PDB file of C-alpha atoms in Angstrom:
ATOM      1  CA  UNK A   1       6.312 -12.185 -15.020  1.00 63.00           C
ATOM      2  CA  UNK A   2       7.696 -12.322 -11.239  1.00 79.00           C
ATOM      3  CA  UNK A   3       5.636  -9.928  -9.177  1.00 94.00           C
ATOM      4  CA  UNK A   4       7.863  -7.693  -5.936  1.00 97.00           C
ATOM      5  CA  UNK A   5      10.231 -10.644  -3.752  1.00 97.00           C
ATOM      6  CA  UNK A   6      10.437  -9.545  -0.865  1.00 98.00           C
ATOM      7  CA  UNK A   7      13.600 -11.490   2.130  1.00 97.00           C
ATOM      8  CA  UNK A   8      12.818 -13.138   4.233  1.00 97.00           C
ATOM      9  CA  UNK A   9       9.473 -13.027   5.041  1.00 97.00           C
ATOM     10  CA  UNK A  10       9.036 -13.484   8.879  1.00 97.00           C
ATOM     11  CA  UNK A  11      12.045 -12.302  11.560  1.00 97.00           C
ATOM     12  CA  UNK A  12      12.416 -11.874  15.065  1.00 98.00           C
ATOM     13  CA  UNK A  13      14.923  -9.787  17.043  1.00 98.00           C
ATOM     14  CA  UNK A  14      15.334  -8.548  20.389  1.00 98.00           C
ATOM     15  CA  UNK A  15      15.133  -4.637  21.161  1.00 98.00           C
ATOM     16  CA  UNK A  16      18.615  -2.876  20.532  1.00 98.00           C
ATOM     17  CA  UNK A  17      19.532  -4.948  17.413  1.00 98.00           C
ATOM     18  CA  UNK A  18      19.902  -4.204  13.638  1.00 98.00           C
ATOM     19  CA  UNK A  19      17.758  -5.284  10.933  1.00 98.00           C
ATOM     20  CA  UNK A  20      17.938  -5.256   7.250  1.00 98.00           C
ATOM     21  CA  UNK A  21      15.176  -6.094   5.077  1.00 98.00           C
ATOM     22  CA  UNK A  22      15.485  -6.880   1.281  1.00 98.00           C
ATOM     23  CA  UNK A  23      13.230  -5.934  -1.949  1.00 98.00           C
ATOM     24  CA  UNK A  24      14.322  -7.279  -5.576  1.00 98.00           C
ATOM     25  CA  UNK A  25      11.241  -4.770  -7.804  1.00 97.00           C
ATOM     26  CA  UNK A  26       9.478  -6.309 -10.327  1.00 96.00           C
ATOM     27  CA  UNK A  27      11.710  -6.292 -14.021  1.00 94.00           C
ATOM     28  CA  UNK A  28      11.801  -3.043 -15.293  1.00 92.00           C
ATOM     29  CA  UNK A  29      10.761  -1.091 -12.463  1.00 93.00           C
ATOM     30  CA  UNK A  30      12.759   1.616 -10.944  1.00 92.00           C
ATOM     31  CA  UNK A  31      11.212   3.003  -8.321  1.00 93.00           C
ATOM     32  CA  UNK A  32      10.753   1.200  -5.014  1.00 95.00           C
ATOM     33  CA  UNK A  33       9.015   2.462  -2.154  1.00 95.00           C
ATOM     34  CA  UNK A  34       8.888   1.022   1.378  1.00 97.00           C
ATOM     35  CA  UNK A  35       5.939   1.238   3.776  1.00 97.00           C
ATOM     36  CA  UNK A  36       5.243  -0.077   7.189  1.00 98.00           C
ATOM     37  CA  UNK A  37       1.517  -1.281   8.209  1.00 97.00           C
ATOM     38  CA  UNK A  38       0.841  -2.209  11.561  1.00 95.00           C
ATOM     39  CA  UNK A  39      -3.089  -2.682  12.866  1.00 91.00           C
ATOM     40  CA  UNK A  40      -3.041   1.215  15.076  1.00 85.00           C
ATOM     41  CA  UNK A  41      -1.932   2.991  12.403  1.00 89.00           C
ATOM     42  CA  UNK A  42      -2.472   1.311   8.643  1.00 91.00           C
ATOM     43  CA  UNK A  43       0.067   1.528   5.877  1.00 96.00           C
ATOM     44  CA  UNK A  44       2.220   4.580   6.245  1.00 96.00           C
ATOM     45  CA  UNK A  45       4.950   5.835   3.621  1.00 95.00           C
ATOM     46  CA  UNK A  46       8.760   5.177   4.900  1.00 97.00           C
ATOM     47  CA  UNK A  47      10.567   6.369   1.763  1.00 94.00           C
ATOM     48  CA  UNK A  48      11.040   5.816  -1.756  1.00 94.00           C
ATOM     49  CA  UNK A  49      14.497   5.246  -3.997  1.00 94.00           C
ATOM     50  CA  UNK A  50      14.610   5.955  -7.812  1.00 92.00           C
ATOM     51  CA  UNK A  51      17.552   5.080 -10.042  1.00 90.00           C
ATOM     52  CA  UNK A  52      20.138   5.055  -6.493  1.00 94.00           C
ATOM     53  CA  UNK A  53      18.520   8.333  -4.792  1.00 93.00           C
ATOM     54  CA  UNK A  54      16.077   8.929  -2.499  1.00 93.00           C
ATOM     55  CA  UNK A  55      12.864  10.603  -4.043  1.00 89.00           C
ATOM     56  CA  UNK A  56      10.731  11.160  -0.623  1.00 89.00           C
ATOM     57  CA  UNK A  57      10.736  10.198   2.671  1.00 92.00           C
ATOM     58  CA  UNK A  58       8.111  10.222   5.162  1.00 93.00           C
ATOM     59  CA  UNK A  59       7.722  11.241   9.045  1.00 94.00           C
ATOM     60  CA  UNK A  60      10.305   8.042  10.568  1.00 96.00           C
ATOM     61  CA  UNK A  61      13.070   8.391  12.932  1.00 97.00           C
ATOM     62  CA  UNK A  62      16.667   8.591  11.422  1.00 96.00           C
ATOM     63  CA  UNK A  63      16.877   5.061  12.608  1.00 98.00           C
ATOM     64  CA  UNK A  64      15.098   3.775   9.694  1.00 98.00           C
ATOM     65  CA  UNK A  65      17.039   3.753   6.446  1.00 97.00           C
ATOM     66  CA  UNK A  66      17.443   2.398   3.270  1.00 97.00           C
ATOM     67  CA  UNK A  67      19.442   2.222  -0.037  1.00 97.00           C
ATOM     68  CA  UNK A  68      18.676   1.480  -3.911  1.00 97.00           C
ATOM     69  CA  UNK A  69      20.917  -0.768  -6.329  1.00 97.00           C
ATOM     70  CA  UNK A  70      22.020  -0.263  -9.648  1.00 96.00           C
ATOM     71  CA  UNK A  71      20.095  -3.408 -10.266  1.00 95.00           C
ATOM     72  CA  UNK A  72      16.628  -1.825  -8.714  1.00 95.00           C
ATOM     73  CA  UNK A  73      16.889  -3.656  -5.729  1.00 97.00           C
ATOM     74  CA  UNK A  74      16.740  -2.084  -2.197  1.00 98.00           C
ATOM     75  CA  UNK A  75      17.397  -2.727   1.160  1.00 98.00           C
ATOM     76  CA  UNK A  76      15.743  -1.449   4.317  1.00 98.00           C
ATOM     77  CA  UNK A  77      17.506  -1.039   7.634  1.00 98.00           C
ATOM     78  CA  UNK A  78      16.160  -0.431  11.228  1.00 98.00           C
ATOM     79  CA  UNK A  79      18.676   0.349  13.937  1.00 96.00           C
ATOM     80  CA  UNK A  80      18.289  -0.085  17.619  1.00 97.00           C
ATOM     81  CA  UNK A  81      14.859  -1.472  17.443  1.00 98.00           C
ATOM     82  CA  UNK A  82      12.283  -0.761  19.491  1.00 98.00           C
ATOM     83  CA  UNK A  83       9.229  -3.059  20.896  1.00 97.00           C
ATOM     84  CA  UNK A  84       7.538  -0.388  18.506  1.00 96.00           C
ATOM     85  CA  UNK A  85       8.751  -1.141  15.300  1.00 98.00           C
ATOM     86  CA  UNK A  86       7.125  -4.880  14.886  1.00 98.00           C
ATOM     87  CA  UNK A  87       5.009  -4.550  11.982  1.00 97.00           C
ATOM     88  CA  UNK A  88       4.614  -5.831   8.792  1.00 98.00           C
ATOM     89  CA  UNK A  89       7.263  -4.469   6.148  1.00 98.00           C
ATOM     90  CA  UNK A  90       6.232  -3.858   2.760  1.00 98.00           C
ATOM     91  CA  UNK A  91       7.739  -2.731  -0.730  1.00 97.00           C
ATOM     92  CA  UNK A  92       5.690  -1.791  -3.763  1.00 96.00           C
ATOM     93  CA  UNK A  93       7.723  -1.227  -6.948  1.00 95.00           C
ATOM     94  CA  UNK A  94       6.394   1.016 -10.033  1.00 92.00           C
ATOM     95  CA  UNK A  95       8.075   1.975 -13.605  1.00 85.00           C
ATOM     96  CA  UNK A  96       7.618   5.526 -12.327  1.00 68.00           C
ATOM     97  CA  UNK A  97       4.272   5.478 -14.118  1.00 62.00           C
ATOM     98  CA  UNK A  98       2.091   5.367 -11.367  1.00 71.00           C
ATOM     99  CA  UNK A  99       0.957   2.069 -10.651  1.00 86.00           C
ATOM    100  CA  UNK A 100       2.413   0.370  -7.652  1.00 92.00           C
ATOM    101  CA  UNK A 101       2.430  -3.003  -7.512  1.00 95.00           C
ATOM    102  CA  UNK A 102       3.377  -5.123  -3.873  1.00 97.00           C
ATOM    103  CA  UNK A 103       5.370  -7.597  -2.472  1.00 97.00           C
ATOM    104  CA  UNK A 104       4.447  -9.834   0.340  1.00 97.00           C
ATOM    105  CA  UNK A 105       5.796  -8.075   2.887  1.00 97.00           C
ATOM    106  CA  UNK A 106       8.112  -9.065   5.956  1.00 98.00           C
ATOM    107  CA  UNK A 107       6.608  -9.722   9.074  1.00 97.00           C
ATOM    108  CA  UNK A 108       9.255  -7.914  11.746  1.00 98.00           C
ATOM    109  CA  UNK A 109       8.583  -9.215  15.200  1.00 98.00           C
ATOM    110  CA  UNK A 110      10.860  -7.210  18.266  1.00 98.00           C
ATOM    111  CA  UNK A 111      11.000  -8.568  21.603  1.00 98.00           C
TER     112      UNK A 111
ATOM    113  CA  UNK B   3      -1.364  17.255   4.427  1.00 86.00           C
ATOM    114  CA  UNK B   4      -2.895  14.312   2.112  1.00 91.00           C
ATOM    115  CA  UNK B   5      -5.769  12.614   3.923  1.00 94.00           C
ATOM    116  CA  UNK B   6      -8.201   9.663   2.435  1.00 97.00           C
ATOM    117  CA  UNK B   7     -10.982   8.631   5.037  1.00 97.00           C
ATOM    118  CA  UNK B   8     -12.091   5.062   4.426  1.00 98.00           C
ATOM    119  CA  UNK B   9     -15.995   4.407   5.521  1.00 97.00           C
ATOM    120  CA  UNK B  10     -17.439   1.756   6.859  1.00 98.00           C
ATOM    121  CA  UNK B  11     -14.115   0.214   9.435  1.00 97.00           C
ATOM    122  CA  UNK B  12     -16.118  -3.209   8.250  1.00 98.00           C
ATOM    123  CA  UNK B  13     -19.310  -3.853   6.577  1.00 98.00           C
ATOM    124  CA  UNK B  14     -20.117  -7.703   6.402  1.00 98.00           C
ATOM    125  CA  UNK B  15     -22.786  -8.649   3.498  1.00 98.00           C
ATOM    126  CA  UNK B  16     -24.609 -11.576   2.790  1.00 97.00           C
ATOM    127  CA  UNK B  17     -23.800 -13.355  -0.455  1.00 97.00           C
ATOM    128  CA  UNK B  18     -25.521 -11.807  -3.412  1.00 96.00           C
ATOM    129  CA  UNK B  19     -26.084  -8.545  -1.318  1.00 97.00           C
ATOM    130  CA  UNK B  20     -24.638  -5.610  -3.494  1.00 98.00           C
ATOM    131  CA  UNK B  21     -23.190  -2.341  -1.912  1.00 98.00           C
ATOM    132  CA  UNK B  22     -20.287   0.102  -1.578  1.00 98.00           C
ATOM    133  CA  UNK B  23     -17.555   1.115   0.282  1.00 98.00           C
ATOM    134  CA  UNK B  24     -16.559   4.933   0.654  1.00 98.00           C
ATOM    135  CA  UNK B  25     -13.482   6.723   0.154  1.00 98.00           C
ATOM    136  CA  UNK B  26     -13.236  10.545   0.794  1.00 98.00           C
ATOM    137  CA  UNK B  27      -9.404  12.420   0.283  1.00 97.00           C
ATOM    138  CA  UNK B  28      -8.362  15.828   0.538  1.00 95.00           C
ATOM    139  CA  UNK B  29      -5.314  16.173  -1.576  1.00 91.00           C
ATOM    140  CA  UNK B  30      -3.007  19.254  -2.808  1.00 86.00           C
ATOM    141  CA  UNK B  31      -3.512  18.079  -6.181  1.00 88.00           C
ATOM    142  CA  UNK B  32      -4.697  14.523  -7.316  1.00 91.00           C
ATOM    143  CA  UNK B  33      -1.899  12.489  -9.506  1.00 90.00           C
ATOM    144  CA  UNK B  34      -3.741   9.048  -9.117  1.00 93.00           C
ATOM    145  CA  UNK B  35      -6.437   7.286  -6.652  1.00 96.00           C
ATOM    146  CA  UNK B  36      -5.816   3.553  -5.911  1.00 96.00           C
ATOM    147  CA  UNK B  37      -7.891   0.868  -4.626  1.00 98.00           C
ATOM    148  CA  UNK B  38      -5.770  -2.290  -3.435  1.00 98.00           C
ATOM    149  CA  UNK B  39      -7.382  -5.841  -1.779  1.00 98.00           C
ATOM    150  CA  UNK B  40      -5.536  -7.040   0.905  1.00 98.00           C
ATOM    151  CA  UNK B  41      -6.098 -10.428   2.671  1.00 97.00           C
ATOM    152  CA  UNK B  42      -4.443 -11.368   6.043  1.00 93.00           C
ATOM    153  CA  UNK B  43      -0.682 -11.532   6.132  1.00 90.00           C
ATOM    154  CA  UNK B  44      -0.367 -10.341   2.672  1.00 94.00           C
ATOM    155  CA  UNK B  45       0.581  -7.421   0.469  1.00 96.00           C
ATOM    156  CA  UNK B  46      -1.919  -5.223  -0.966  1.00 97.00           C
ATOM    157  CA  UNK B  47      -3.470  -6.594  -4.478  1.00 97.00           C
ATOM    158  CA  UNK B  48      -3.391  -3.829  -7.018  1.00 95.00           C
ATOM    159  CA  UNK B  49      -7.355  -3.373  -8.291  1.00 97.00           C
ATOM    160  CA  UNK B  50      -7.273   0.415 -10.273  1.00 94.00           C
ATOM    161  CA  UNK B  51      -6.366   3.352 -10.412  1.00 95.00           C
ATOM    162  CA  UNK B  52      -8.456   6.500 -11.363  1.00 96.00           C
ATOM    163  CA  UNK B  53      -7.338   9.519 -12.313  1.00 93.00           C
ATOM    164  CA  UNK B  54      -9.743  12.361 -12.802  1.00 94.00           C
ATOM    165  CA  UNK B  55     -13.244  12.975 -11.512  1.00 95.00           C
ATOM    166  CA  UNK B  56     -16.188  11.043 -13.195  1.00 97.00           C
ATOM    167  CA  UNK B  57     -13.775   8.296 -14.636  1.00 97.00           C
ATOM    168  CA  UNK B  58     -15.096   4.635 -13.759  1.00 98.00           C
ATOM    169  CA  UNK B  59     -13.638   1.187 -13.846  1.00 97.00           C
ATOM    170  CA  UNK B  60     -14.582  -2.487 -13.931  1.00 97.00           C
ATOM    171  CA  UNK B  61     -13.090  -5.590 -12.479  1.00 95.00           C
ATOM    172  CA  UNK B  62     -15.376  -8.559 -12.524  1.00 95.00           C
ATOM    173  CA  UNK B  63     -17.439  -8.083  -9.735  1.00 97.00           C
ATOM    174  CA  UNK B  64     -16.128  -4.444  -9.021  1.00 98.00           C
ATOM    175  CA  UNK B  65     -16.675  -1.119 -10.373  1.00 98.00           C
ATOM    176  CA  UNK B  66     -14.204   2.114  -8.587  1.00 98.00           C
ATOM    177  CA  UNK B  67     -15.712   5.158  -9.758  1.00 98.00           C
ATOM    178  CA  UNK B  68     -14.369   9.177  -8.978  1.00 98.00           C
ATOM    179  CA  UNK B  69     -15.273  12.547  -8.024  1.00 96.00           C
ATOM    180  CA  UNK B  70     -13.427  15.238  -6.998  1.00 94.00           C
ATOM    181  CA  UNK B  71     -13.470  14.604  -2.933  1.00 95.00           C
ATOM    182  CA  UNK B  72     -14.489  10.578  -3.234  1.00 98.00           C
ATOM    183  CA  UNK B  73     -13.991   7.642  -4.331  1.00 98.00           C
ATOM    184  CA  UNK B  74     -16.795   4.591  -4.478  1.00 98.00           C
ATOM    185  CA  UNK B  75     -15.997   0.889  -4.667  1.00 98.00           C
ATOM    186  CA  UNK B  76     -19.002  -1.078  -5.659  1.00 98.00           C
ATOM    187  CA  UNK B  77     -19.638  -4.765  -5.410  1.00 98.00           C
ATOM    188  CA  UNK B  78     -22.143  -6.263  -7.061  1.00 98.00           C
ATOM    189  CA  UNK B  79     -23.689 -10.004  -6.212  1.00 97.00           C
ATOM    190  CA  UNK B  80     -20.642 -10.703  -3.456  1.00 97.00           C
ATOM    191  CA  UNK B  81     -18.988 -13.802  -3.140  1.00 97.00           C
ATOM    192  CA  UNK B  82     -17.208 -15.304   0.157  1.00 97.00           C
ATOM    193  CA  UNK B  83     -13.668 -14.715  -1.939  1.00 97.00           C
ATOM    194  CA  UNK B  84     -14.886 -11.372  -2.209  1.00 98.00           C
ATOM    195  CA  UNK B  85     -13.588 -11.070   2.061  1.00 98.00           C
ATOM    196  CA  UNK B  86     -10.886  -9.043   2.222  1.00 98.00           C
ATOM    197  CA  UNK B  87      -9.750  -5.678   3.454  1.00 98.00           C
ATOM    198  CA  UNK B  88     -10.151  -2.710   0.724  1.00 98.00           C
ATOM    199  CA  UNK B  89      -7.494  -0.160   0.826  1.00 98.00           C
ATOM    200  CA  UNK B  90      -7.618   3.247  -0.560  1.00 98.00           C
ATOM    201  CA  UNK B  91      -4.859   5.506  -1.624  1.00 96.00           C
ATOM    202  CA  UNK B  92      -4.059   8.990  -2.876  1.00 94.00           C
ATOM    203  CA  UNK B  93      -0.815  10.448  -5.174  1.00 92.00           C
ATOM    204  CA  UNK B  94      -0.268  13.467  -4.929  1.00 88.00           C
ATOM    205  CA  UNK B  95       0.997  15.325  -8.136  1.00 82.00           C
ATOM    206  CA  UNK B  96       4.869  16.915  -7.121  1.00 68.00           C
ATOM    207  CA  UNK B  97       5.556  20.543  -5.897  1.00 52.00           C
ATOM    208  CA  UNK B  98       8.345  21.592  -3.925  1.00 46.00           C
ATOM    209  CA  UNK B  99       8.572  18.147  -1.854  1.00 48.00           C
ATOM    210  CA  UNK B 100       9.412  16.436  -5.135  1.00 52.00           C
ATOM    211  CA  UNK B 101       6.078  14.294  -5.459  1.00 57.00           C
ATOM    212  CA  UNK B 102       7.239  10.841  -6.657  1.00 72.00           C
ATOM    213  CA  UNK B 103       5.329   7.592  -5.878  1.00 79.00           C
ATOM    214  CA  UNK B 104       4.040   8.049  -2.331  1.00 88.00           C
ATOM    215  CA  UNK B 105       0.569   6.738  -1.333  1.00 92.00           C
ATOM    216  CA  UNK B 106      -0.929   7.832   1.584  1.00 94.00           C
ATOM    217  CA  UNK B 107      -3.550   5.216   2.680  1.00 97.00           C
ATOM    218  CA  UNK B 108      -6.726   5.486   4.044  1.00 97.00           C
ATOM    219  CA  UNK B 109      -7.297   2.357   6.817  1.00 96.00           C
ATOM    220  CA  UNK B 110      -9.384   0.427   5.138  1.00 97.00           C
ATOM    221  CA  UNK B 111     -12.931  -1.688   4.704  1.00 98.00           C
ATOM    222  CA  UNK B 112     -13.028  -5.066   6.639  1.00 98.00           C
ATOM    223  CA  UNK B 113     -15.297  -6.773   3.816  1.00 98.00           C
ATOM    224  CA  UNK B 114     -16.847 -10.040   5.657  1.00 98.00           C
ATOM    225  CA  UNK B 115     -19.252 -11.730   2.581  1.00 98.00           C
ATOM    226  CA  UNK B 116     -21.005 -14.389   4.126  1.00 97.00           C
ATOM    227  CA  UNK B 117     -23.028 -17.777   2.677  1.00 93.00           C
TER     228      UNK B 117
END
C-alpha cells in the first residue's frame, strides 16, 4: 500500500517568489492536512482540506494557501516568501477516522 | 487553546536501560492522543493512538499508556534504532471551530540510546 508522496522533496527559492508544494494522500483517504516544522517552533497545524473544502486552518498569514482535488490530492502555496518560511513541509493524510499517517515532507529552503 | 508539554527536551539511555518519556495536554475535549517517531529529515512515523484515560498500548519495545492530563511512552530494554525524536499530539473533539483532523504537537523527546 503506498504511504503519503509528497513533490519534490528539497527546493530552494529566493525571498519574494512563489512556491507550490504537492501531496498525492494515501488511497482512500480524504482528508489531508498540511503542517510546517521548523527546529524554534516544532510541527504547527497550517490547514486541512476534506472532500475540496477547507475543514480548519491554523494561525498563518494569508500568504500561505492551499487547495484539495477531486482525486484527494492537494497542493500548498506560499507567496512572497520570506527568509522565515524555510522549514520542512509536511502532509499527513487520514480516512477522516483519526489516524494520520505522513509523508516525507519537503524541505523549503528561502534565500 | 490545546497545549501538550513534552518532558525531557532529550534523555539519552544506555542500551538495555528502560524508562519513559512524558507527555502532559490540556485539551477542550480529548478526540485522540498520538505518539509519532520521527528521525532526521523525515516525516513523523505513526506509533498509536489512545483514546480515553487508562487505555494502554504495545509496540514491540513500546508501551503508550493514558490518563486524563498525560500521556507516558515507555521503553523497555532500548536499542540504538530505538534513537529518534518522540512526538506527541492532541485532537481535539469539534465545537464551533469545526474540529476535524488537527494535531497540535508537543516538541518532542530527543531519544539518544547508546551501546
Amino acid at each position: 500500500k503506498a504511504g503519503v508522496t509528497q513533490t519534490p522533496r528539497y527546493l530552494i527559492k529566493t525571498r519574494g517568489q512563489q512556491v507550490t508544494l504537492s501531496c498525492s494522500p494515501i488511497s482512500g483517504h480524504r482528508s489531508v492536512s498540511w503542517y510546517q516544522q521548523t527546529p524554534g517552533q516544532g510541527l504547527q497545524f497550517l490547514f486541512e482540506y476534506f472532500s475540496e473544502t477547507q475543514r480548519n486552518k491554523g494561525n498563518f498569514p494569508g500568504r500561505f494557501s492551499g487547495r484539495q482535488f477531486s482525486n484527494s490530492r492537494s497542493e500548498m502555496n506560499v507567496s512572497t516568501l520570506e527568509l522565515g518560511d524555510s522549514a520542512l513541509y509536511l502532509c499527513a493524510s487520514s480516512r477522516d477516522g483519526i489516524e494520520a499517517f505522513f509523508g516525507q515532507g519537503t524541505r523549503l529552503t528561502v534565500v | 487553546e490545546d497545549q501538550v508539554t513534552q518532558s525531557p527536551e532529550a534523555l539519552r539511555l544506555q542500551e538495555g536501560e528502560s524508562s519513559s518519556l512524558n507527555c502532559s495536554y490540556t485539551v477542550s475535549g480529548l478526540r485522540g492522543l498520538f505518539w509519532y517517531r520521527q528521525d532526521p529529515g523525515k516525516g513523523p512515523e505513526f506509533l498509536f493512538t489512545l483514546y480515553s484515560a487508562g487505555e494502554e498500548k504495545e509496540k514491540e519495545r513500546l508501551k503508550a499508556t493514558l490518563t486524563k492530563k498525560e500521556s507516558f511512552l515507555h521503553i523497555t530494554a532500548p536499542k540504538p534504532e530505538d534513537s529518534a525524536t518522540y512526538l506527541c499530539a492532541v485532537q481535539a473533539f469539534g465545537g464551533l471551530t469545526g474540529g476535524g483532523n488537527k494535531l497540535t504537537f508537543g516538541t518532542g523527546t530527543q531519544l539518544k540510546v547508546e551501546l
